[in-house]
mmCIF file of C-alpha atoms and ligand atoms in Angstrom:
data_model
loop_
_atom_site.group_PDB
_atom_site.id
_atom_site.type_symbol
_atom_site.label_atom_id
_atom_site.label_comp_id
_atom_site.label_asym_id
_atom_site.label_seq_id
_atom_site.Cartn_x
_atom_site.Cartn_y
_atom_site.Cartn_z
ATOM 1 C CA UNK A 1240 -18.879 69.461 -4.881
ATOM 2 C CA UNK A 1241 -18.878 73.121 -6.268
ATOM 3 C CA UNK A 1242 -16.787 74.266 -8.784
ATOM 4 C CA UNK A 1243 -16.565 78.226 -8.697
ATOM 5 C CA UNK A 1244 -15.961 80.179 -12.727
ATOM 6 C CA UNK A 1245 -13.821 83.553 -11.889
ATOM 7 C CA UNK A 1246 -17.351 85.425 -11.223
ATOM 8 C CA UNK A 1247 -17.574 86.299 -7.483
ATOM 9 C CA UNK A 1248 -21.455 85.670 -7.747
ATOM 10 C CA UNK A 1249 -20.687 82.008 -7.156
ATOM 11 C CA UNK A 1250 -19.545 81.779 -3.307
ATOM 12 C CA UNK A 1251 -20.989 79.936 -0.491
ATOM 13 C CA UNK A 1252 -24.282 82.176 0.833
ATOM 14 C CA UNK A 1253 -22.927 81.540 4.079
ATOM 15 C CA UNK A 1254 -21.045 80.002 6.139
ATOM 16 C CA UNK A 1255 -22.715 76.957 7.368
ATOM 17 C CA UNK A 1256 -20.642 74.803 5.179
ATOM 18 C CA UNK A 1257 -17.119 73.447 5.366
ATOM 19 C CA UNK A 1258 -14.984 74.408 2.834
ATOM 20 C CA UNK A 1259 -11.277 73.380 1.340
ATOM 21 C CA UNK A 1260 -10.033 74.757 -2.400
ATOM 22 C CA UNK A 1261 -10.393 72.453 -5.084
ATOM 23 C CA UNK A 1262 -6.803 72.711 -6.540
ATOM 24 C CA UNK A 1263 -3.393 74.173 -5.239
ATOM 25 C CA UNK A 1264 -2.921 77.420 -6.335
ATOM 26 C CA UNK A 1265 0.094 79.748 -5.871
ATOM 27 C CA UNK A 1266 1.250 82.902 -5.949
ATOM 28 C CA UNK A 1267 4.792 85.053 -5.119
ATOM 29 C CA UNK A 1268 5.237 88.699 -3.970
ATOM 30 C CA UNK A 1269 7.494 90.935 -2.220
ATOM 31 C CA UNK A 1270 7.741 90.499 1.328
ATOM 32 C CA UNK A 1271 6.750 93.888 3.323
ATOM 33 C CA UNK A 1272 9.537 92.843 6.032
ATOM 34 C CA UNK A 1273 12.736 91.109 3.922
ATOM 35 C CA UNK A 1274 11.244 92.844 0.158
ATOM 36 C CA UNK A 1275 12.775 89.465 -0.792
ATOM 37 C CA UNK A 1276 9.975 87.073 -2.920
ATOM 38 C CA UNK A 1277 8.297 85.121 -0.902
ATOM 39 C CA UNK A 1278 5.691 82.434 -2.066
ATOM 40 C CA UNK A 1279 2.803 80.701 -1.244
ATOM 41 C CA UNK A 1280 1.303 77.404 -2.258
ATOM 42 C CA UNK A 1281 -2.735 76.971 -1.455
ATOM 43 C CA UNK A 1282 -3.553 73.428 -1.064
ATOM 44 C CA UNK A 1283 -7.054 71.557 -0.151
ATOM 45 C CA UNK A 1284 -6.990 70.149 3.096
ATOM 46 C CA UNK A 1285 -9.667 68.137 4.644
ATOM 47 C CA UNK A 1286 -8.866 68.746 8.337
ATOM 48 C CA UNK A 1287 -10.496 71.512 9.662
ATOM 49 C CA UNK A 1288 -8.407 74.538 10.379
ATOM 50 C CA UNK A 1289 -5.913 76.488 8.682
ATOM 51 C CA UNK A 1290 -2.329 74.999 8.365
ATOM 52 C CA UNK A 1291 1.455 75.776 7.392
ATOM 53 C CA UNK A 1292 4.044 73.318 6.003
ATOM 54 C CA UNK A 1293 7.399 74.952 4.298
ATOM 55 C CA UNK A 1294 8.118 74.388 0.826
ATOM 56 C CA UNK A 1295 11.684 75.443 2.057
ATOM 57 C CA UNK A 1296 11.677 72.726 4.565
ATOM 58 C CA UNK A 1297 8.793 70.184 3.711
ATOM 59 C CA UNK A 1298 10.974 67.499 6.581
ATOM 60 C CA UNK A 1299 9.095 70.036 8.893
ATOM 61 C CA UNK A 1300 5.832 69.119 10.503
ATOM 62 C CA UNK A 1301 2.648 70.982 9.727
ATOM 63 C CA UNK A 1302 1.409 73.323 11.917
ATOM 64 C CA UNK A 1303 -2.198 74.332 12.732
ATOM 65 C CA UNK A 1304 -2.743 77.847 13.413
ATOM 66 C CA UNK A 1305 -3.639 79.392 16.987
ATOM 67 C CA UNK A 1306 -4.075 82.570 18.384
ATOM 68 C CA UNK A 1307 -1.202 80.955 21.050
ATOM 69 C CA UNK A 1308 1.268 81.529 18.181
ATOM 70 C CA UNK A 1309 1.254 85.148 17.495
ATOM 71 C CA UNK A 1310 4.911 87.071 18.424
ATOM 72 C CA UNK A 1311 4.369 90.046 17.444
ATOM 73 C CA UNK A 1312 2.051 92.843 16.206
ATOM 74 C CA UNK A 1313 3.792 95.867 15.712
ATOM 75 C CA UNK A 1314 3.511 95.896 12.252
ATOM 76 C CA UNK A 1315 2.013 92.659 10.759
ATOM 77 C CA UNK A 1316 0.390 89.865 12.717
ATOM 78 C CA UNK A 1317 3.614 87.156 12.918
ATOM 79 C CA UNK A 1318 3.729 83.731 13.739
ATOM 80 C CA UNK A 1319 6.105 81.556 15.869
ATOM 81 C CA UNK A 1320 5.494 77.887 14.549
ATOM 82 C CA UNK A 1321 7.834 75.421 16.180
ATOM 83 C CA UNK A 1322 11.256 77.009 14.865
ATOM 84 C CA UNK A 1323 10.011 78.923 12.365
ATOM 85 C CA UNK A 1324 8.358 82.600 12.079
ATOM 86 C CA UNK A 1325 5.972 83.224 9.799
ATOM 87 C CA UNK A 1326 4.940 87.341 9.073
ATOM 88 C CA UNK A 1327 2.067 89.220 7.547
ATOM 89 C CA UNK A 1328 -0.508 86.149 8.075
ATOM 90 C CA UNK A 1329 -3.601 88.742 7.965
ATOM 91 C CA UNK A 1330 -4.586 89.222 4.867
ATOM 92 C CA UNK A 1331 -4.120 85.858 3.609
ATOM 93 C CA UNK A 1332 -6.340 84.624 6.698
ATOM 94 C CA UNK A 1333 -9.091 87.163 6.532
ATOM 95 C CA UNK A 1334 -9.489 86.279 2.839
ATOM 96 C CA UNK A 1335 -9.206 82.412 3.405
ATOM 97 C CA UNK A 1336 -12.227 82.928 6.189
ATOM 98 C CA UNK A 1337 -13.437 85.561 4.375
ATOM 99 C CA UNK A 1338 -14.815 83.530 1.601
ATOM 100 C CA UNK A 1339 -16.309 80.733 3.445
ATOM 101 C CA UNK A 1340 -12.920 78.516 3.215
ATOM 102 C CA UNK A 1341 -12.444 76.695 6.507
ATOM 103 C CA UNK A 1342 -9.582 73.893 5.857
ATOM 104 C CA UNK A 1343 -6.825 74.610 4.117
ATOM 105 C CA UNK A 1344 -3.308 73.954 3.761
ATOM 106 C CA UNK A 1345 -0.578 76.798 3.831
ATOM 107 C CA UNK A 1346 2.884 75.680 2.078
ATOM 108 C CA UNK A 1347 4.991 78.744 2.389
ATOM 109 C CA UNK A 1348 8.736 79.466 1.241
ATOM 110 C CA UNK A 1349 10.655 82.144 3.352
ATOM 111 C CA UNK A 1350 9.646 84.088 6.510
ATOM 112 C CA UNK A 1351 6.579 85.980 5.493
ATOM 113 C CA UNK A 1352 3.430 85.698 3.526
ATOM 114 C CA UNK A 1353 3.687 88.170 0.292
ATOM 115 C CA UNK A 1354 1.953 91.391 0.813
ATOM 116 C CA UNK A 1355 0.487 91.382 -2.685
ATOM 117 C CA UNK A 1356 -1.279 94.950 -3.274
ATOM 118 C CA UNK A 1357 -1.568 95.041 0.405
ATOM 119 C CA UNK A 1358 -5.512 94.092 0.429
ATOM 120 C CA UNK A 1359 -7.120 90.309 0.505
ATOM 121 C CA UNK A 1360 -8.095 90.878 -3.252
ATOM 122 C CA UNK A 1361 -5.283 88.922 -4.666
ATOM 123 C CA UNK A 1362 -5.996 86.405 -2.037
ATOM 124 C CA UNK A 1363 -10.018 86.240 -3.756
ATOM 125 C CA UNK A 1364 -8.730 86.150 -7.146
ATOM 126 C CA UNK A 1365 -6.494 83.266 -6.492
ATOM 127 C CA UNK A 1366 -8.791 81.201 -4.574
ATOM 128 C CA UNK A 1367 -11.016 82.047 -7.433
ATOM 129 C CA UNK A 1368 -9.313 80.629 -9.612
ATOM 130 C CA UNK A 1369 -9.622 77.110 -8.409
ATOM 131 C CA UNK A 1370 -12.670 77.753 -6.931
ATOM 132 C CA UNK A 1371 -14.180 75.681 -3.928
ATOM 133 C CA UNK A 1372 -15.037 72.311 -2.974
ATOM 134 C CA UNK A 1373 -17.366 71.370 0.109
ATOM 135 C CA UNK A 1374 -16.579 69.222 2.932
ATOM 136 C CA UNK A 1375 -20.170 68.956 4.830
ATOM 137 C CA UNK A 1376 -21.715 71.036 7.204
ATOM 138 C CA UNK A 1377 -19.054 73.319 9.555
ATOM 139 C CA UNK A 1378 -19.297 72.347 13.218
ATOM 140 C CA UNK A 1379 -21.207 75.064 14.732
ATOM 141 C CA UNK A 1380 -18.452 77.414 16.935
ATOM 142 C CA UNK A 1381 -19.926 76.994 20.564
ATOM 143 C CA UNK A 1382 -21.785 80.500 21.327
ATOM 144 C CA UNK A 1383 -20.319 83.188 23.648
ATOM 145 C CA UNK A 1384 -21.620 82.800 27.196
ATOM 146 C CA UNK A 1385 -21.018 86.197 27.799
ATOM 147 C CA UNK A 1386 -19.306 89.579 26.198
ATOM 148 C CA UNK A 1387 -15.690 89.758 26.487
ATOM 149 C CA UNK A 1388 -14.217 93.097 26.038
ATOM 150 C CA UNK A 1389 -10.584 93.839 25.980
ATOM 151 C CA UNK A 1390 -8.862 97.489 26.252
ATOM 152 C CA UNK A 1391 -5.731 99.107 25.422
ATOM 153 C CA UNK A 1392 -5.208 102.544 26.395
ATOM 154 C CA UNK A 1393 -8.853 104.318 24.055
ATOM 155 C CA UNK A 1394 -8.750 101.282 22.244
ATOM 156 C CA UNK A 1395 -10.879 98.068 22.676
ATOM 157 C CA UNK A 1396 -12.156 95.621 21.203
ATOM 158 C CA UNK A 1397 -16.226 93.443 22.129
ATOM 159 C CA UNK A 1398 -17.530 90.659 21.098
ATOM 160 C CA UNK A 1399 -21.188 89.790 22.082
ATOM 161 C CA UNK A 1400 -23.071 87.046 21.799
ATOM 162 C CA UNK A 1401 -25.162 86.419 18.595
ATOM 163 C CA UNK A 1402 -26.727 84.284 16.242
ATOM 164 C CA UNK A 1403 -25.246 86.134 13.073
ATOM 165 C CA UNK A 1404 -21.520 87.184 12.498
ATOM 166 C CA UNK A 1405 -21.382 91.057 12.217
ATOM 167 C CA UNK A 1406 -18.062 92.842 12.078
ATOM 168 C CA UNK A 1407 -17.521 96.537 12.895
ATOM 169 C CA UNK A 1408 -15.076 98.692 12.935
ATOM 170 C CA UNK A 1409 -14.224 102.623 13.711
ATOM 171 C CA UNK A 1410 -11.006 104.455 13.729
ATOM 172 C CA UNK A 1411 -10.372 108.115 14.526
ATOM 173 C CA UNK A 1412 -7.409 109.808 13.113
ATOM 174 C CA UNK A 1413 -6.250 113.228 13.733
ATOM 175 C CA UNK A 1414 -5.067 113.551 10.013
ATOM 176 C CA UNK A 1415 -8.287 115.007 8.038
ATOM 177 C CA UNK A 1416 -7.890 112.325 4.958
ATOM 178 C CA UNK A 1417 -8.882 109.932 7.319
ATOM 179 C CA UNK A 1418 -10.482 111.145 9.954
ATOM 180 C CA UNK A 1419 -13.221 108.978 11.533
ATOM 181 C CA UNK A 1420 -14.629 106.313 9.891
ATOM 182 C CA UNK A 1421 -16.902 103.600 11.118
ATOM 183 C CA UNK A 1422 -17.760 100.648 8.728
ATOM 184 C CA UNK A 1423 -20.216 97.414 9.946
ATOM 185 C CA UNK A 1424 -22.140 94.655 8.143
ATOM 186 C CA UNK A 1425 -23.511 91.538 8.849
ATOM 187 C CA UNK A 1426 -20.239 88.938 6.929
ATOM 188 C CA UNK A 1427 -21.342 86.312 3.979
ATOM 189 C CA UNK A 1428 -18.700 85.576 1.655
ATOM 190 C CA UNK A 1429 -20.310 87.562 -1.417
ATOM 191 C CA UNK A 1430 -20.467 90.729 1.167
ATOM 192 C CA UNK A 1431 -16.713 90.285 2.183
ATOM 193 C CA UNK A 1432 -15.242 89.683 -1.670
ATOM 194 C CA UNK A 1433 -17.583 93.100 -2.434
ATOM 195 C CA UNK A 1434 -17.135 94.771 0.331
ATOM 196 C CA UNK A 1435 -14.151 94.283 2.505
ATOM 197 C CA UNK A 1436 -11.156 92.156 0.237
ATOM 198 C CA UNK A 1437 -10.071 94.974 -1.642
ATOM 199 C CA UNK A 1438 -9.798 97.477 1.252
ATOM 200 C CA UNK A 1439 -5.077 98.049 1.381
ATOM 201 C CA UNK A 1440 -3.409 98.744 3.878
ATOM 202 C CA UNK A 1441 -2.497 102.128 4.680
ATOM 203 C CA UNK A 1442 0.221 104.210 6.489
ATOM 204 C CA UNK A 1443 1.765 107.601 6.845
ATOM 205 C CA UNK A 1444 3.813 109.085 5.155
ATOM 206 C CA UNK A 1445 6.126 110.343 7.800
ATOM 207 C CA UNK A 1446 5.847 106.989 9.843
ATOM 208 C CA UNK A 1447 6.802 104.856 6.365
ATOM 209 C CA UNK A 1448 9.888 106.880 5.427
ATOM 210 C CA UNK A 1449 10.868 106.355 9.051
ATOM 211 C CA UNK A 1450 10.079 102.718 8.729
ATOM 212 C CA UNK A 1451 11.822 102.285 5.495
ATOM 213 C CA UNK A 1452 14.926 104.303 6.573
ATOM 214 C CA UNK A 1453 15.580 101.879 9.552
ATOM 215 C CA UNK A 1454 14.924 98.706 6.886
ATOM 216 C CA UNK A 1455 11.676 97.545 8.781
ATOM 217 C CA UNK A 1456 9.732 97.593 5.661
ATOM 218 C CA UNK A 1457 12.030 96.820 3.016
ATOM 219 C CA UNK A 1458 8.921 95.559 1.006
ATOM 220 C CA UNK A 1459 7.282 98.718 1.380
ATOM 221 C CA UNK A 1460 6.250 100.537 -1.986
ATOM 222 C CA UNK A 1461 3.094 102.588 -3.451
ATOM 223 C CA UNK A 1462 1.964 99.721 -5.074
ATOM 224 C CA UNK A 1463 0.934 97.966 -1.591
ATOM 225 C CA UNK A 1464 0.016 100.536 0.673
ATOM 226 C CA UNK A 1465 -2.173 103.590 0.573
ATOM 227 C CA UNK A 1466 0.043 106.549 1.710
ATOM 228 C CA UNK A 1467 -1.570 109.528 3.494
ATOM 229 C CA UNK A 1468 0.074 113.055 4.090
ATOM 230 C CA UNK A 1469 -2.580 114.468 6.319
ATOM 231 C CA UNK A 1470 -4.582 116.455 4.068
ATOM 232 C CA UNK A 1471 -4.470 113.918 1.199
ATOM 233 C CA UNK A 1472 -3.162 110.448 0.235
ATOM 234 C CA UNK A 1473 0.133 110.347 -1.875
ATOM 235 C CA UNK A 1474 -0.771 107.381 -4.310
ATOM 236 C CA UNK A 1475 -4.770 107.779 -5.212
ATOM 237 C CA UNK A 1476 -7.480 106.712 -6.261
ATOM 238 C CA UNK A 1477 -9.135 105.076 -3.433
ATOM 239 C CA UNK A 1478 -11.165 102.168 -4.000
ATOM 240 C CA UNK A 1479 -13.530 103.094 -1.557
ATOM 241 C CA UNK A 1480 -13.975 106.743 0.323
ATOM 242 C CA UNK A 1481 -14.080 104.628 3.487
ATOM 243 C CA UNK A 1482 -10.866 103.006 2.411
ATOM 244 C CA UNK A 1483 -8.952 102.599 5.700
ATOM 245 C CA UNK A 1484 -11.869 101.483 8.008
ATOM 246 C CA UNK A 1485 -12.790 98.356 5.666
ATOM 247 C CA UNK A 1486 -9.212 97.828 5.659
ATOM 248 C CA UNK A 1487 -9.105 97.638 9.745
ATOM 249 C CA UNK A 1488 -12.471 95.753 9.232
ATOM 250 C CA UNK A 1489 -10.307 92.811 7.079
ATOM 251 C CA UNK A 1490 -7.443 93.346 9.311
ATOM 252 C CA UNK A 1491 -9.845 92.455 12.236
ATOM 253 C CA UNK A 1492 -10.908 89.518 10.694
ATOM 254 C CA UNK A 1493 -7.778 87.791 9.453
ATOM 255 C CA UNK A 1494 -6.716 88.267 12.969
ATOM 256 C CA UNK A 1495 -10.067 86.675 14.439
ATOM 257 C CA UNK A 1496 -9.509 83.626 11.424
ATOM 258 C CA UNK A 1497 -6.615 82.491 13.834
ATOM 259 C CA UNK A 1498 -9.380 80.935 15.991
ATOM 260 C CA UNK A 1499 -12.029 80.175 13.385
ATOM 261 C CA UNK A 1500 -15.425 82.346 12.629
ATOM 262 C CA UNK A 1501 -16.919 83.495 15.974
ATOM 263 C CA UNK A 1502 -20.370 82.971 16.706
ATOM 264 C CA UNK A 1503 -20.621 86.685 17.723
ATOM 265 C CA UNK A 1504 -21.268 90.011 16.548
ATOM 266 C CA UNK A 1505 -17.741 91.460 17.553
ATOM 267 C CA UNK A 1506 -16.705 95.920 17.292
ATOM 268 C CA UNK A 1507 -13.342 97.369 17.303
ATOM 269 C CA UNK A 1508 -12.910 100.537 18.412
ATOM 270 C CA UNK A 1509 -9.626 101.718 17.665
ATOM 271 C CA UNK A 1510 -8.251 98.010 16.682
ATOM 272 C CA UNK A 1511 -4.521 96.671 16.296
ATOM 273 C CA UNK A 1512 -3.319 93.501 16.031
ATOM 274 C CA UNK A 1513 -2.381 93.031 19.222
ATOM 275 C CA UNK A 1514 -6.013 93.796 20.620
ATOM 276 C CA UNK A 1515 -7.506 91.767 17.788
ATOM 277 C CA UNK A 1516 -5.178 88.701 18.017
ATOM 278 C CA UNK A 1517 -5.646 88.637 22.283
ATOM 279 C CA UNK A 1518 -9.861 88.474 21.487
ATOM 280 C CA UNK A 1519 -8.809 85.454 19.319
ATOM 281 C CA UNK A 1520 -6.951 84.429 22.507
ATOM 282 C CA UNK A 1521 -9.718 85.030 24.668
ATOM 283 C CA UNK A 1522 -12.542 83.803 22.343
ATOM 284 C CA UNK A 1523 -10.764 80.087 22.131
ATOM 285 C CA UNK A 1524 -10.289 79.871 26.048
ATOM 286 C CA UNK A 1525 -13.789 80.945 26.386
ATOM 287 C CA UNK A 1526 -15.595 78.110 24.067
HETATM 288 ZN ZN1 ZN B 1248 -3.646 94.884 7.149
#
């Protein structure tokens, strides 16, 4: 057993381990969707996977998460688990995975994860705070037999075959504050916490006053999304120049956490949920 301090020097070096959290931990937030509270209790788990009970409703059984359950992607990844949706899984997942964490128990109150600042960073910071506890070596995910490459309209996603995890990502916008942007490494934890976690979410300004006039977003505030104008962003600093892509680079793998760490080196060109979510699809039926 390893007990983590708050420094983020102390994660696994990779992820060859299991890994559950060594205390409950829990947090509340706005929800983007209801911008009611929502909350969220972390619990260890020793099964492997990652899995939702309802503090709201604790008669209900658990559920383990699968890329089978995703409803929607327009603006969020969201869950349908037995008679219950569950919104804006991402970030929670892609920090969970991020880290090295590969059981763990999701007790959740209300419809939707909170958004937090919109990044995984809370997510780190929380885990951090109980810090880790191992469970053995993590079965090895069964290698690609071949790429699998998905499309939507200029958009697609690959994932290749390969001994290492690498994650890339590149988006083109026409606005020039984003522009194009292409971000890759090769995932540890220490490289995701540094590198990836605090990457928010970001939107437009035009598109987010239409969202928040029709009550889609009613969580929606500066404080957990970057806003861009075109030329500019409405709320900076940035934390990184590269902002956005690292943020479609954690997107990308919260959605991929649905079916566990790929053995694969996987690129998104373009990504969305719904292309990233449907390579989790295709990556479980293919193992
Ligand atoms: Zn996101």
């Amino acid at each position: 057993m390893e007990i983590l301090s708050n420094s983020v020097t102390f994660w696994p070096r990779d992820y060859s381990q299991a890994w559950t959290l060594n205390a409950p931990v829990e947090r509340s937030g706005v929800g983007l969707h209801s911008g009611a509270t929502a909350r969220l209790r972390l619990e260890p788990f020793e099964q492997a996977g990652y899995w939702v009970g309802w503090l709201d409703a604790p008669e209900l059984p658990l559920s383990q998460l699968h890329p089978s359950q995703v409803c929607e992607t327009q603006l969020c990844t969201a869950l349908q688990l037995d008679q219950r949706r569950l919104a804006t899984v991402e970030h929670l997942l892609a920090a969970l995975a991020g880290v090295g964490i590969s059981s763990a128990l999701l007790l959740v109150d209300g419809p939707e994860i909170p958004l937090m600042d919109g990044s995984a960073q809370p997510w780190v910071e929380a885990i951090a705070e109980v810090g880790l506890k191992a469970l053995g070596p993590r079965p090895v995910a069964s290698a690609l037999s071949a790429p699998i490459t998905l499309q939507h309209g200029q958009s697609f996603v690959t994932a290749l075959p390969s001994e290492r995890l690498r994650l890339a990502a590149a988006i083109e916008f026409p606005q020039p504050a984003i522009g194009r942007q292409l971000f890759s490494l090769e995932l540890t934890p220490e490289a995701f916490v540094e590198q990836i976690a605090p990457a928010r979410t970001f939107g437009f300004k035009q598109q987010v006053e239409q969202l928040l006039a029709a009550g889609l977003i009613k969580g929606g505030a500066l404080d957990n999304a970057l806003v861009c104008d075109g030329d500019g962003w409405v709320n900076p600093p940035l934390r990184f120049a590269d902002e956005p892509v690292r943020h479609k680079l954690l997107d990308l793998l919260g959605d991929l956490a649905l079916a566990g760490l790929p053995q694969a080196q996987v690129f998104a060109f373009r990504g969305s949920h719904g292309l990233h979510t449907a390579l989790a699809a295709a990556l479980v039926s293919s193992s």
